[in-house]
Amino acid sequence: WTIGIERVCKKLINSIIQRCKKWQKEGFEAKEKRTGTRP
């Protein structure tokens, strides 16, 4: 029973991390497009 909860939590955490990475990437690319400069 606890293992099931752990599995669900890990799945949730992983999806949140993936979403954050996606947003970071999109935000970074949008910022680059706005300034038009590359670091």
GROMACS .gro file of N, CA and C in nm:
model
  117
    1TRP      N    1   0.085  -0.120   0.000
    1TRP     CA    2   0.000   0.000   0.000
    1TRP      C    3   0.088   0.126   0.000
    2THR      N    4   0.189   0.126   0.088
    2THR     CA    5   0.281   0.240   0.091
    2THR      C    6   0.360   0.249  -0.038
    3ILE      N    7   0.396   0.132  -0.093
    3ILE     CA    8   0.472   0.128  -0.218
    3ILE      C    9   0.391   0.195  -0.329
    4GLY      N   10   0.262   0.171  -0.331
    4GLY     CA   11   0.176   0.233  -0.432
    4GLY      C   12   0.178   0.385  -0.423
    5ILE      N   13   0.170   0.435  -0.300
    5ILE     CA   14   0.173   0.581  -0.279
    5ILE      C   15   0.308   0.636  -0.324
    6GLU      N   16   0.415   0.566  -0.288
    6GLU     CA   17   0.549   0.610  -0.326
    6GLU      C   18   0.561   0.620  -0.477
    7ARG      N   19   0.507   0.519  -0.545
    7ARG     CA   20   0.515   0.516  -0.691
    7ARG      C   21   0.440   0.635  -0.751
    8VAL      N   22   0.322   0.663  -0.697
    8VAL     CA   23   0.242   0.776  -0.747
    8VAL      C   24   0.315   0.907  -0.721
    9CYS      N   25   0.373   0.921  -0.603
    9CYS     CA   26   0.446   1.044  -0.569
    9CYS      C   27   0.564   1.064  -0.663
   10LYS      N   28   0.638   0.956  -0.688
   10LYS     CA   29   0.753   0.967  -0.778
   10LYS      C   30   0.709   1.008  -0.917
   11LYS      N   31   0.597   0.952  -0.961
   11LYS     CA   32   0.545   0.985  -1.095
   11LYS      C   33   0.508   1.133  -1.100
   12LEU      N   34   0.442   1.181  -0.993
   12LEU     CA   35   0.401   1.322  -0.986
   12LEU      C   36   0.523   1.413  -0.986
   13ILE      N   37   0.620   1.380  -0.902
   13ILE     CA   38   0.742   1.462  -0.892
   13ILE      C   39   0.813   1.466  -1.026
   14ASN      N   40   0.823   1.351  -1.092
   14ASN     CA   41   0.890   1.346  -1.221
   14ASN      C   42   0.820   1.433  -1.323
   15SER      N   43   0.687   1.428  -1.327
   15SER     CA   44   0.614   1.508  -1.425
   15SER      C   45   0.629   1.657  -1.394
   16ILE      N   46   0.635   1.692  -1.267
   16ILE     CA   47   0.653   1.833  -1.229
   16ILE      C   48   0.792   1.880  -1.272
   17ILE      N   49   0.894   1.795  -1.249
   17ILE     CA   50   1.031   1.831  -1.288
   17ILE      C   51   1.038   1.849  -1.439
   18GLN      N   52   0.976   1.757  -1.513
   18GLN     CA   53   0.978   1.767  -1.660
   18GLN      C   54   0.913   1.897  -1.705
   19ARG      N   55   0.801   1.932  -1.642
   19ARG     CA   56   0.728   2.053  -1.679
   19ARG      C   57   0.814   2.177  -1.650
   20CYS      N   58   0.880   2.177  -1.534
   20CYS     CA   59   0.965   2.291  -1.497
   20CYS      C   60   1.078   2.306  -1.598
   21LYS      N   61   1.141   2.194  -1.637
   21LYS     CA   62   1.249   2.199  -1.734
   21LYS      C   63   1.198   2.255  -1.866
   22LYS      N   64   1.079   2.212  -1.906
   22LYS     CA   65   1.020   2.256  -2.032
   22LYS      C   66   0.996   2.408  -2.027
   23TRP      N   67   0.938   2.454  -1.915
   23TRP     CA   68   0.910   2.597  -1.900
   23TRP      C   69   1.039   2.677  -1.899
   24GLN      N   70   1.142   2.626  -1.830
   24GLN     CA   71   1.271   2.696  -1.825
   24GLN      C   72   1.328   2.709  -1.966
   25LYS      N   73   1.322   2.599  -2.041
   25LYS     CA   74   1.376   2.598  -2.177
   25LYS      C   75   1.299   2.698  -2.264
   26GLU      N   76   1.166   2.693  -2.257
   26GLU     CA   77   1.083   2.783  -2.338
   26GLU      C   78   1.106   2.928  -2.298
   27GLY      N   79   1.116   2.954  -2.169
   27GLY     CA   80   1.140   3.090  -2.121
   27GLY      C   81   1.275   3.141  -2.167
   28PHE      N   82   1.376   3.054  -2.163
   28PHE     CA   83   1.510   3.093  -2.205
   28PHE      C   84   1.512   3.124  -2.354
   29GLU      N   85   1.446   3.039  -2.433
   29GLU     CA   86   1.443   3.060  -2.577
   29GLU      C   87   1.367   3.188  -2.611
   30ALA      N   88   1.259   3.214  -2.539
   30ALA     CA   89   1.181   3.336  -2.564
   30ALA      C   90   1.266   3.459  -2.531
   31LYS      N   91   1.344   3.449  -2.423
   31LYS     CA   92   1.430   3.560  -2.383
   31LYS      C   93   1.535   3.585  -2.491
   32GLU      N   94   1.592   3.477  -2.543
   32GLU     CA   95   1.694   3.490  -2.647
   32GLU      C   96   1.636   3.555  -2.771
   33LYS      N   97   1.515   3.515  -2.807
   33LYS     CA   98   1.450   3.571  -2.926
   33LYS      C   99   1.425   3.722  -2.907
   34ARG      N  100   1.388   3.760  -2.785
   34ARG     CA  101   1.358   3.900  -2.757
   34ARG      C  102   1.483   3.986  -2.770
   35THR      N  103   1.592   3.942  -2.709
   35THR     CA  104   1.715   4.022  -2.711
   35THR      C  105   1.790   4.002  -2.842
   36GLY      N  106   1.779   3.883  -2.898
   36GLY     CA  107   1.846   3.854  -3.025
   36GLY      C  108   1.995   3.830  -3.008
   37THR      N  109   2.040   3.808  -2.885
   37THR     CA  110   2.182   3.783  -2.862
   37THR      C  111   2.201   3.645  -2.803
   38ARG      N  112   2.315   3.588  -2.831
   38ARG     CA  113   2.348   3.456  -2.776
   38ARG      C  114   2.464   3.473  -2.678
   39PRO      N  115   2.458   3.404  -2.566
   39PRO     CA  116   2.566   3.416  -2.467
   39PRO      C  117   2.696   3.353  -2.516
   0.00000   0.00000   0.00000
